[in-house]
Amino acid sequence: MADLSTTIAGVKLPNLLFNASGVCCQTKEDLQKMVDSESGSLITKSATFERREGNPSPRYVPLSNGSINSMGLPNEGYAYYLDYAKNYDYQSNKPLFVSLSGLSLEDNVKMIEAFKAANLPCVLEINYSCPNVPGKPQLGYDFEGMDHSLSVLAPLIEGPFGIKLPPYFDIAHFDIAASIFNKYDNLAFVTCVNSVGNGLAIDIDTEQVMIKPKDGFGGLGGFMILNTALANVNAFYRRLKNKQVIGVGGVTSGKEAFLHVLAGASAVQIGTTLREEGPGVFARIKKELSDIMIAKGYKSLDDFRGKVKTL
Ligand code: SIN
């Protein structure tokens, strides 16, 4: 095997692959499946202050080239994940990331204060990009609001942390977002991208939308968003100073994981393919990525990270 290890926010991962928050991570039983898998790490479902049922079903549907979802942040409430993180065996297990998605700045502050008081070695990823909570626009698209949130949360967290971003589609937006992120030294990584928000899948036979919430509008994931994800990874890899990028979007095999690293990713999360294939996906994609690296003569991720060639 090639060396697939990586370091995120100062924490060493035995390999670069783990779950995208939202898949295989809502309950302790789900998280145990991640622990037992060959992933290099695991991340919890984005927590809100209170437990949430989420949106009505059907709220996730696989499509021929990916998926659509409008889960609406179903989760057990932050106290559940704090308890999980407190009881996690950091010595013998892979590193743990915890995703927080407060419905207000005040909720994020309260959750972060609780995690800080517990003084745990888990890494926080703040989710600025859930497209599926009716009446709550994605903070990642509100540059002033996101800057204000970071100005409160970054000093509060003190240590290295990350943020989960929505996809951006305009060079000016990459520039503005990066100029905000570069102001915060302890913002250690950005995770690009969350689902492409508010797509619409329609069944031609029934002439009906395919998911129930929001009249069928939901976040697109899987292979169909690969190129948007790669663009966001590379745009932030080029613009961010002393920060890392975690790539997510469109990974179905070792080939797409390789492309994410080539674009600049230091780790790669898997969402739709994990949901469809189960945790065995990590062993398969590790092997496929290693085979590609060996065939190309690369021994470690550093040998090709961010080295995509331009014409
Ligand atoms: C959801 O729960 O709706 C998905 C989470 C996300 O997109 O951040």
mmCIF file of C-alpha atoms and ligand atoms in Angstrom:
data_model
loop_
_atom_site.group_PDB
_atom_site.id
_atom_site.type_symbol
_atom_site.label_atom_id
_atom_site.label_comp_id
_atom_site.label_asym_id
_atom_site.label_seq_id
_atom_site.Cartn_x
_atom_site.Cartn_y
_atom_site.Cartn_z
ATOM 1 C CA MET A 1 0.000 0.000 0.000
ATOM 2 C CA ALA A 2 1.079 3.585 -0.635
ATOM 3 C CA ASP A 3 1.195 5.885 2.410
ATOM 4 C CA LEU A 4 -2.325 7.389 2.661
ATOM 5 C CA SER A 5 -1.752 9.065 6.024
ATOM 6 C CA THR A 6 -2.407 12.750 6.502
ATOM 7 C CA THR A 7 -2.558 15.376 9.230
ATOM 8 C CA ILE A 8 -5.552 17.683 9.708
ATOM 9 C CA ALA A 9 -5.514 20.520 12.228
ATOM 10 C CA GLY A 10 -2.417 18.959 13.795
ATOM 11 C CA VAL A 11 -4.096 15.573 14.233
ATOM 12 C CA LYS A 12 -2.611 12.566 12.448
ATOM 13 C CA LEU A 13 -5.046 10.365 10.482
ATOM 14 C CA PRO A 14 -3.892 6.868 9.400
ATOM 15 C CA ASN A 15 -5.563 7.496 6.046
ATOM 16 C CA LEU A 16 -7.260 10.449 4.399
ATOM 17 C CA LEU A 17 -10.776 8.994 4.020
ATOM 18 C CA PHE A 18 -13.754 9.485 6.326
ATOM 19 C CA ASN A 19 -17.490 10.025 6.254
ATOM 20 C CA ALA A 20 -19.155 13.286 5.251
ATOM 21 C CA SER A 21 -21.146 14.548 8.217
ATOM 22 C CA GLY A 22 -24.691 13.299 7.778
ATOM 23 C CA VAL A 23 -23.878 9.777 6.653
ATOM 24 C CA CYS A 24 -23.436 6.893 9.111
ATOM 25 C CA CYS A 25 -23.018 9.209 12.081
ATOM 26 C CA GLN A 26 -26.324 10.127 13.751
ATOM 27 C CA THR A 27 -26.352 7.516 16.511
ATOM 28 C CA LYS A 28 -23.686 5.811 18.596
ATOM 29 C CA GLU A 29 -24.432 2.608 16.657
ATOM 30 C CA ASP A 30 -23.766 4.413 13.340
ATOM 31 C CA LEU A 31 -20.563 5.894 14.738
ATOM 32 C CA GLN A 32 -19.398 2.456 15.900
ATOM 33 C CA LYS A 33 -19.726 1.265 12.282
ATOM 34 C CA MET A 34 -17.365 4.078 11.313
ATOM 35 C CA VAL A 35 -14.950 3.114 14.100
ATOM 36 C CA ASP A 36 -15.006 -0.487 12.854
ATOM 37 C CA SER A 37 -14.455 0.513 9.216
ATOM 38 C CA GLU A 38 -11.150 1.221 7.486
ATOM 39 C CA SER A 39 -11.779 4.972 7.458
ATOM 40 C CA GLY A 40 -8.989 7.195 8.739
ATOM 41 C CA SER A 41 -11.317 9.158 10.978
ATOM 42 C CA LEU A 42 -15.004 9.791 11.651
ATOM 43 C CA ILE A 43 -17.255 12.800 12.065
ATOM 44 C CA THR A 44 -20.557 13.068 13.888
ATOM 45 C CA LYS A 45 -23.846 14.269 12.414
ATOM 46 C CA SER A 46 -24.158 18.076 12.582
ATOM 47 C CA ALA A 47 -25.578 18.792 16.022
ATOM 48 C CA THR A 48 -28.079 21.447 16.922
ATOM 49 C CA PHE A 49 -28.646 22.588 20.492
ATOM 50 C CA GLU A 50 -31.849 20.557 20.814
ATOM 51 C CA ARG A 51 -32.596 17.128 19.331
ATOM 52 C CA ARG A 52 -34.322 17.360 15.913
ATOM 53 C CA GLU A 53 -36.532 14.901 14.036
ATOM 54 C CA GLY A 54 -35.647 16.597 10.763
ATOM 55 C CA ASN A 55 -37.867 16.907 7.695
ATOM 56 C CA PRO A 56 -40.643 14.484 6.680
ATOM 57 C CA SER A 57 -39.813 11.429 4.540
ATOM 58 C CA PRO A 58 -39.034 10.589 1.828
ATOM 59 C CA ARG A 59 -36.123 12.955 2.398
ATOM 60 C CA TYR A 60 -33.221 11.122 0.700
ATOM 61 C CA VAL A 61 -33.352 9.445 -2.707
ATOM 62 C CA PRO A 62 -30.474 7.959 -4.710
ATOM 63 C CA LEU A 63 -30.386 9.136 -8.322
ATOM 64 C CA SER A 64 -28.635 7.575 -11.317
ATOM 65 C CA ASN A 65 -25.632 9.882 -10.908
ATOM 66 C CA GLY A 66 -25.798 10.854 -7.240
ATOM 67 C CA SER A 67 -28.470 11.721 -4.727
ATOM 68 C CA ILE A 68 -30.888 14.356 -3.518
ATOM 69 C CA ASN A 69 -31.663 14.981 0.145
ATOM 70 C CA SER A 70 -33.515 17.311 2.398
ATOM 71 C CA MET A 71 -32.864 15.679 5.750
ATOM 72 C CA GLY A 72 -33.327 18.886 7.754
ATOM 73 C CA LEU A 73 -30.610 18.192 10.329
ATOM 74 C CA PRO A 74 -32.107 15.205 12.136
ATOM 75 C CA ASN A 75 -29.800 14.713 15.115
ATOM 76 C CA GLU A 76 -29.792 13.700 18.776
ATOM 77 C CA GLY A 77 -28.903 17.142 20.125
ATOM 78 C CA TYR A 78 -25.396 18.339 20.994
ATOM 79 C CA ALA A 79 -25.388 16.800 24.495
ATOM 80 C CA TYR A 80 -25.551 13.319 22.920
ATOM 81 C CA TYR A 81 -22.457 13.964 20.781
ATOM 82 C CA LEU A 82 -20.666 15.642 23.683
ATOM 83 C CA ASP A 83 -21.301 12.521 25.734
ATOM 84 C CA TYR A 84 -20.037 10.372 22.844
ATOM 85 C CA ALA A 85 -16.906 12.525 22.559
ATOM 86 C CA LYS A 86 -16.313 12.362 26.319
ATOM 87 C CA ASN A 87 -16.464 8.553 26.281
ATOM 88 C CA TYR A 88 -14.522 8.087 23.030
ATOM 89 C CA ASP A 89 -11.303 6.112 23.398
ATOM 90 C CA TYR A 90 -8.872 8.527 21.753
ATOM 91 C CA GLN A 91 -5.867 6.349 22.604
ATOM 92 C CA SER A 92 -6.880 3.251 20.688
ATOM 93 C CA ASN A 93 -9.275 4.709 18.091
ATOM 94 C CA LYS A 94 -8.899 6.900 15.032
ATOM 95 C CA PRO A 95 -9.322 10.697 15.465
ATOM 96 C CA LEU A 96 -12.803 12.086 16.060
ATOM 97 C CA PHE A 97 -14.326 15.160 14.407
ATOM 98 C CA VAL A 98 -17.527 16.708 15.774
ATOM 99 C CA SER A 99 -19.842 18.732 13.524
ATOM 100 C CA LEU A 100 -21.882 21.567 15.035
ATOM 101 C CA SER A 101 -24.655 23.382 13.212
ATOM 102 C CA GLY A 102 -26.334 25.766 15.630
ATOM 103 C CA LEU A 103 -29.535 27.337 14.331
ATOM 104 C CA SER A 104 -28.255 30.658 15.745
ATOM 105 C CA LEU A 105 -24.939 32.166 16.763
ATOM 106 C CA GLU A 106 -26.038 31.918 20.383
ATOM 107 C CA ASP A 107 -26.615 28.167 20.009
ATOM 108 C CA ASN A 108 -23.180 27.710 18.447
ATOM 109 C CA VAL A 109 -21.630 29.687 21.323
ATOM 110 C CA LYS A 110 -23.405 27.554 23.945
ATOM 111 C CA MET A 111 -22.396 24.273 22.247
ATOM 112 C CA ILE A 112 -18.788 25.367 21.778
ATOM 113 C CA GLU A 113 -18.552 26.504 25.408
ATOM 114 C CA ALA A 114 -19.718 23.050 26.509
ATOM 115 C CA PHE A 115 -17.155 21.276 24.313
ATOM 116 C CA LYS A 116 -14.450 23.656 25.488
ATOM 117 C CA ALA A 117 -15.273 23.004 29.126
ATOM 118 C CA ALA A 118 -14.860 19.267 28.457
ATOM 119 C CA ASN A 119 -11.342 19.889 27.021
ATOM 120 C CA LEU A 120 -11.428 16.957 24.578
ATOM 121 C CA PRO A 121 -8.993 16.094 21.773
ATOM 122 C CA CYS A 122 -11.796 15.973 19.156
ATOM 123 C CA VAL A 123 -11.738 18.495 16.286
ATOM 124 C CA LEU A 124 -14.735 20.772 15.673
ATOM 125 C CA GLU A 125 -16.173 21.373 12.195
ATOM 126 C CA ILE A 126 -18.751 24.182 12.206
ATOM 127 C CA ASN A 127 -21.377 23.667 9.502
ATOM 128 C CA TYR A 128 -22.206 26.914 7.659
ATOM 129 C CA SER A 129 -23.927 25.197 4.776
ATOM 130 C CA CYS A 130 -27.008 23.093 5.464
ATOM 131 C CA PRO A 131 -29.467 23.975 2.670
ATOM 132 C CA ASN A 132 -32.376 22.035 4.130
ATOM 133 C CA VAL A 133 -33.774 23.855 7.153
ATOM 134 C CA PRO A 134 -36.857 25.799 6.033
ATOM 135 C CA GLY A 135 -36.496 29.476 6.934
ATOM 136 C CA LYS A 136 -32.748 29.205 7.700
ATOM 137 C CA PRO A 137 -30.611 30.316 4.741
ATOM 138 C CA GLN A 138 -27.060 28.941 4.522
ATOM 139 C CA LEU A 139 -24.691 31.233 6.428
ATOM 140 C CA GLY A 140 -21.961 30.360 3.939
ATOM 141 C CA TYR A 141 -23.775 32.501 1.367
ATOM 142 C CA ASP A 142 -24.050 35.489 3.742
ATOM 143 C CA PHE A 143 -20.475 36.774 3.789
ATOM 144 C CA GLU A 144 -21.070 39.461 6.433
ATOM 145 C CA GLY A 145 -22.950 37.038 8.664
ATOM 146 C CA MET A 146 -20.283 34.358 8.281
ATOM 147 C CA ASP A 147 -17.523 36.867 9.072
ATOM 148 C CA HIS A 148 -19.410 37.997 12.166
ATOM 149 C CA SER A 149 -19.954 34.403 13.256
ATOM 150 C CA LEU A 150 -16.248 33.592 12.796
ATOM 151 C CA SER A 151 -15.255 36.743 14.698
ATOM 152 C CA VAL A 152 -17.179 35.371 17.701
ATOM 153 C CA LEU A 153 -16.484 31.633 17.363
ATOM 154 C CA ALA A 154 -12.784 31.584 16.359
ATOM 155 C CA PRO A 155 -11.521 33.307 19.546
ATOM 156 C CA LEU A 156 -13.949 31.275 21.613
ATOM 157 C CA ILE A 157 -12.692 27.949 20.221
ATOM 158 C CA GLU A 158 -9.051 29.138 20.554
ATOM 159 C CA GLY A 159 -7.571 25.919 19.112
ATOM 160 C CA PRO A 160 -7.625 24.737 15.479
ATOM 161 C CA PHE A 161 -11.056 24.112 13.961
ATOM 162 C CA GLY A 162 -12.747 23.862 10.570
ATOM 163 C CA ILE A 163 -15.868 24.997 8.725
ATOM 164 C CA LYS A 164 -18.081 23.166 6.240
ATOM 165 C CA LEU A 165 -18.865 25.321 3.226
ATOM 166 C CA PRO A 166 -21.485 25.371 0.522
ATOM 167 C CA PRO A 167 -20.245 25.303 -3.065
ATOM 168 C CA TYR A 168 -19.433 28.707 -4.571
ATOM 169 C CA PHE A 169 -19.857 29.312 -8.277
ATOM 170 C CA ASP A 170 -18.218 32.663 -8.937
ATOM 171 C CA ILE A 171 -14.541 33.649 -8.794
ATOM 172 C CA ALA A 172 -15.490 36.846 -6.936
ATOM 173 C CA HIS A 173 -17.138 34.721 -4.255
ATOM 174 C CA PHE A 174 -14.037 32.517 -3.879
ATOM 175 C CA ASP A 175 -12.010 35.729 -3.404
ATOM 176 C CA ILE A 176 -14.382 37.260 -0.843
ATOM 177 C CA ALA A 177 -14.787 34.054 1.138
ATOM 178 C CA ALA A 178 -11.024 33.387 1.195
ATOM 179 C CA SER A 179 -10.282 36.951 2.343
ATOM 180 C CA ILE A 180 -12.636 36.379 5.287
ATOM 181 C CA PHE A 181 -11.177 32.969 6.197
ATOM 182 C CA ASN A 182 -7.593 34.261 6.020
ATOM 183 C CA LYS A 183 -8.375 36.695 8.869
ATOM 184 C CA TYR A 184 -8.743 33.830 11.368
ATOM 185 C CA ASP A 185 -5.461 32.129 12.237
ATOM 186 C CA ASN A 186 -6.969 29.200 14.135
ATOM 187 C CA LEU A 187 -9.375 28.401 11.294
ATOM 188 C CA ALA A 188 -7.294 25.389 10.284
ATOM 189 C CA PHE A 189 -9.372 23.858 7.492
ATOM 190 C CA VAL A 190 -12.360 24.356 5.219
ATOM 191 C CA THR A 191 -14.451 21.392 4.086
ATOM 192 C CA CYS A 192 -15.600 21.804 0.477
ATOM 193 C CA VAL A 193 -18.378 21.128 -0.432
ATOM 194 C CA ASN A 194 -21.697 20.504 1.199
ATOM 195 C CA SER A 195 -24.467 19.408 -1.158
ATOM 196 C CA VAL A 196 -25.335 21.678 -4.086
ATOM 197 C CA GLY A 197 -28.387 23.245 -2.522
ATOM 198 C CA ASN A 198 -31.925 23.222 -3.811
ATOM 199 C CA GLY A 199 -31.851 20.972 -6.798
ATOM 200 C CA LEU A 200 -35.066 19.333 -7.953
ATOM 201 C CA ALA A 201 -35.487 15.665 -8.947
ATOM 202 C CA ILE A 202 -38.693 14.699 -10.797
ATOM 203 C CA ASP A 203 -39.912 11.202 -11.677
ATOM 204 C CA ILE A 204 -41.046 11.133 -15.317
ATOM 205 C CA ASP A 205 -43.583 8.316 -14.804
ATOM 206 C CA THR A 206 -45.392 9.707 -11.787
ATOM 207 C CA GLU A 207 -44.647 13.333 -12.796
ATOM 208 C CA GLN A 208 -43.927 13.885 -9.115
ATOM 209 C CA VAL A 209 -41.016 15.346 -7.226
ATOM 210 C CA MET A 210 -38.902 12.663 -5.549
ATOM 211 C CA ILE A 211 -38.580 13.972 -1.985
ATOM 212 C CA LYS A 212 -41.285 15.385 0.261
ATOM 213 C CA PRO A 213 -39.776 18.428 2.038
ATOM 214 C CA LYS A 214 -39.719 21.884 0.452
ATOM 215 C CA ASP A 215 -41.855 20.840 -2.560
ATOM 216 C CA GLY A 216 -39.057 18.488 -3.653
ATOM 217 C CA PHE A 217 -36.123 20.916 -3.432
ATOM 218 C CA GLY A 218 -33.013 19.400 -1.870
ATOM 219 C CA GLY A 219 -29.236 19.204 -1.810
ATOM 220 C CA LEU A 220 -27.540 17.320 -4.646
ATOM 221 C CA GLY A 221 -24.662 14.984 -3.861
ATOM 222 C CA GLY A 222 -22.632 12.193 -5.385
ATOM 223 C CA PHE A 223 -20.888 11.905 -8.734
ATOM 224 C CA MET A 224 -22.888 14.691 -10.388
ATOM 225 C CA ILE A 225 -21.209 17.296 -8.136
ATOM 226 C CA LEU A 226 -17.611 16.074 -8.564
ATOM 227 C CA ASN A 227 -16.463 18.939 -10.765
ATOM 228 C CA THR A 228 -18.065 21.609 -8.579
ATOM 229 C CA ALA A 229 -16.378 20.036 -5.559
ATOM 230 C CA LEU A 230 -12.972 19.886 -7.272
ATOM 231 C CA ALA A 231 -13.270 23.536 -8.288
ATOM 232 C CA ASN A 232 -14.031 24.609 -4.729
ATOM 233 C CA VAL A 233 -11.208 22.505 -3.278
ATOM 234 C CA ASN A 234 -8.733 23.970 -5.740
ATOM 235 C CA ALA A 235 -10.014 27.548 -5.447
ATOM 236 C CA PHE A 236 -9.535 27.522 -1.673
ATOM 237 C CA TYR A 237 -6.268 25.545 -1.858
ATOM 238 C CA ARG A 238 -4.899 28.356 -4.030
ATOM 239 C CA ARG A 239 -6.224 31.202 -1.871
ATOM 240 C CA LEU A 240 -5.924 30.143 1.764
ATOM 241 C CA LYS A 241 -2.776 30.830 3.774
ATOM 242 C CA ASN A 242 -1.673 28.200 6.319
ATOM 243 C CA LYS A 243 -4.984 26.373 6.051
ATOM 244 C CA GLN A 244 -6.016 23.002 4.724
ATOM 245 C CA VAL A 245 -8.897 21.873 2.547
ATOM 246 C CA ILE A 246 -10.943 18.733 3.101
ATOM 247 C CA GLY A 247 -12.548 17.613 -0.158
ATOM 248 C CA VAL A 248 -16.031 16.139 -0.343
ATOM 249 C CA GLY A 249 -18.284 15.570 -3.307
ATOM 250 C CA GLY A 250 -18.441 13.015 -6.080
ATOM 251 C CA VAL A 251 -16.099 10.352 -4.692
ATOM 252 C CA THR A 252 -17.201 6.928 -5.944
ATOM 253 C CA SER A 253 -13.760 5.324 -6.359
ATOM 254 C CA GLY A 254 -10.047 5.831 -5.823
ATOM 255 C CA LYS A 255 -9.956 7.896 -9.005
ATOM 256 C CA GLU A 256 -12.088 10.732 -7.610
ATOM 257 C CA ALA A 257 -10.229 10.602 -4.274
ATOM 258 C CA PHE A 258 -6.977 11.001 -6.249
ATOM 259 C CA LEU A 259 -8.426 13.996 -8.133
ATOM 260 C CA HIS A 260 -9.482 15.680 -4.871
ATOM 261 C CA VAL A 261 -5.907 15.406 -3.548
ATOM 262 C CA LEU A 262 -4.508 16.600 -6.879
ATOM 263 C CA ALA A 263 -6.802 19.638 -6.560
ATOM 264 C CA GLY A 264 -5.425 20.294 -3.078
ATOM 265 C CA ALA A 265 -7.350 18.229 -0.546
ATOM 266 C CA SER A 266 -5.567 17.057 2.604
ATOM 267 C CA ALA A 267 -8.368 14.627 3.462
ATOM 268 C CA VAL A 268 -11.437 13.377 1.604
ATOM 269 C CA GLN A 269 -14.924 12.766 2.988
ATOM 270 C CA ILE A 270 -17.438 10.403 1.369
ATOM 271 C CA GLY A 271 -21.197 10.928 1.507
ATOM 272 C CA THR A 272 -23.521 9.425 -1.103
ATOM 273 C CA THR A 273 -21.278 6.443 -1.936
ATOM 274 C CA LEU A 274 -20.965 5.582 1.769
ATOM 275 C CA ARG A 275 -24.720 5.810 2.154
ATOM 276 C CA GLU A 276 -25.309 3.521 -0.844
ATOM 277 C CA GLU A 277 -22.469 1.027 -0.322
ATOM 278 C CA GLY A 278 -21.941 1.021 3.440
ATOM 279 C CA PRO A 279 -18.712 1.313 5.447
ATOM 280 C CA GLY A 280 -16.946 -1.315 3.292
ATOM 281 C CA VAL A 281 -16.436 1.572 0.855
ATOM 282 C CA PHE A 282 -13.371 2.753 2.781
ATOM 283 C CA ALA A 283 -11.363 -0.461 2.268
ATOM 284 C CA ARG A 284 -12.262 -0.468 -1.448
ATOM 285 C CA ILE A 285 -11.394 3.190 -2.110
ATOM 286 C CA LYS A 286 -8.182 2.992 -0.060
ATOM 287 C CA LYS A 287 -7.010 0.090 -2.229
ATOM 288 C CA GLU A 288 -8.047 1.799 -5.468
ATOM 289 C CA LEU A 289 -6.297 5.040 -4.500
ATOM 290 C CA SER A 290 -3.167 3.188 -3.423
ATOM 291 C CA ASP A 291 -3.092 1.282 -6.731
ATOM 292 C CA ILE A 292 -3.328 4.552 -8.691
ATOM 293 C CA MET A 293 -0.530 6.110 -6.626
ATOM 294 C CA ILE A 294 1.741 3.091 -7.046
ATOM 295 C CA ALA A 295 1.090 3.004 -10.810
ATOM 296 C CA LYS A 296 2.058 6.683 -11.002
ATOM 297 C CA GLY A 297 5.101 6.295 -8.756
ATOM 298 C CA TYR A 298 3.718 8.369 -5.862
ATOM 299 C CA LYS A 299 4.633 7.156 -2.383
ATOM 300 C CA SER A 300 2.636 9.622 -0.278
ATOM 301 C CA LEU A 301 -0.135 12.206 -0.674
ATOM 302 C CA ASP A 302 2.431 15.020 -0.370
ATOM 303 C CA ASP A 303 3.955 13.854 -3.665
ATOM 304 C CA PHE A 304 0.951 15.102 -5.666
ATOM 305 C CA ARG A 305 -1.284 17.201 -3.369
ATOM 306 C CA GLY A 306 -2.308 20.413 -5.121
ATOM 307 C CA LYS A 307 -0.083 19.666 -8.114
ATOM 308 C CA VAL A 308 -2.833 19.750 -10.739
ATOM 309 C CA LYS A 309 -1.319 21.151 -13.946
ATOM 310 C CA THR A 310 -2.909 24.023 -15.858
ATOM 311 C CA LEU A 311 -2.735 24.528 -19.631
HETATM 312 C C1 SIN B 1 -29.328 17.779 6.387
HETATM 313 O O1 SIN B 1 -29.421 17.285 7.522
HETATM 314 O O2 SIN B 1 -30.285 18.331 5.849
HETATM 315 C C2 SIN B 1 -28.039 17.713 5.652
HETATM 316 C C3 SIN B 1 -26.943 18.342 6.411
HETATM 317 C C4 SIN B 1 -26.215 19.376 5.635
HETATM 318 O O3 SIN B 1 -26.438 19.545 4.444
HETATM 319 O O4 SIN B 1 -25.384 20.078 6.231
#
